[in-house]
């Protein structure tokens, strides 16, 4: 198992950054007791939103044990039978490219650009859910590169100490601005605003920079809806943007009319437009080394004037954009956390969110959930207005209507006294989840968020344990040299290349604590008397669920379903194209929910069915084996060997004609996870396979099969 080793961390950044000693930073953070006055969300007094640039989840954290990363036991299957890891490409003689390690000790892995990130490009990659076109641009030598704990020692140690969100997706399938618009305002012109969603970095030249006059007015077609900062201001909630001068224009408030032009003596300017170097002169004003940003943040923490809500916008060189080294971002993140930990009375009541605006063209293996817009097949029981980009006649690749999101999975680590313990939270989130967390805590509503997004994306509260006891983890801290030398060593290495001999990536073994989630989804499938497979999706949970169904015969494109909390929907849409002699479908849902239904529809096929019932309070599942034929049937029920269970791994159960038998599997030994395959003797086509987790409302551990096997191509 890859671990980090004990020593102090991060002594110097790059040229111009003051030497920063951070001895025992994470240990000190773990030692701060939470501000437990009420044992509820009300105990949070400060939320710091530190959004960095352009990294994908697998690219950064896919190796981390316990998360749904490179050891995902049930990755998407591509047409032809290979897994989603093996992206078709002419860049390698194998005809596909697998993710590979970019070793920062021996190659230029710390300076590796991503690839095309536009909405048309992402729509092309997504391919209506097939997710098989990452290689069409010929950029897999950059897209498929990933890091390990040896390359990101501080972030892996931070994940060991606090909580990682492994189902946090960026908001849109595109570039920085549309994603940051969701963070700063709840939408990108769609949502409930009702406009045409902004899907690229239009307006980039309108963002204030070092050489632009402060009072230059915006174009007439600038963004005209209300930002969340304005709502906080109206409600009397203290807020502030801490921004460097040269920051890629990542402070999206600056392109909204109330902030531009904006009187320098106004509250909106002071909180949302001023730079941390506002009162510096000449070269000092334009410095972008992070020192002034951290100094301003630390000063407010020390003075007791840290706002209730803070956004951090770092300099371009520190933002972790693919053209900048991640080590610099680790450094500034560590310094910001250190500023809080040095004042434990403040850290005790603070939530620090490390998030990334988009994936930057880097690969992640989890297809983003989307609503069934336009001619995308499926159904939603909740409204999907505001989630569509209409290209009209367009081009061959992007003509018609396409979903704007969700986008590719991005890394997220939540640092607070209420998120300690090295946990994983697998609820579906996006950037609007941050605003909904602020809604829940401060009572300031954001009406721009669409109904679909509110249904399927959580509000981050499942990340935390506000009422439980304090936790601390025994950690070995990273041992790194002054990372300026690490960056220099990486820069001196050869350019990264796809390995000549490709080897599937193995994930670090071992489980982590797993936060309880609000999901309770039942899937009921059966062959009707008309010889059609009917699948009913029933949502008994507290939040909506985005599901997809894939045709394993590759004959039809995927279907996308959204089932709101308390809703249900039954579908036979795989029959819409005409009669089919057989079926083989895989259904996917949140938190590893997975079902496979295969069988023949020809006359004389076995008349059997299997239903899985979840027994959450008992930590068990019940299989109901039904025999609708005129002769006895022998069902073989097998639990995957990666899921320890009582009562044996395989059972053979005979069911009399016209009868049904209950078969209960207790799941305490597998932390409530299961993977059960059911076949029937005498019918090679019949298969029912059920995998997922039974939620009990209590924290457990992550899927034991993750990392227990090597992912194959």
XYZ file of C-alpha atoms in Angstrom, residues 35 37 44 47 94 115 151 178 181 314 335 375 466 499 556 681:
16
model
C -16.971 23.966 17.664
C -22.386 24.210 20.468
C -20.226 26.188 11.119
C -16.926 28.498 4.765
C -2.555 -2.009 -29.123
C -6.408 18.864 -24.214
C 3.686 13.141 -6.977
C -19.384 28.104 -17.421
C -20.556 30.693 -13.277
C -5.114 32.168 -6.751
C -0.427 27.735 3.598
C -33.427 13.364 -28.503
C -21.787 17.334 13.162
C 4.312 3.387 -22.361
C -28.672 0.896 -29.225
C -29.759 -24.351 -14.738
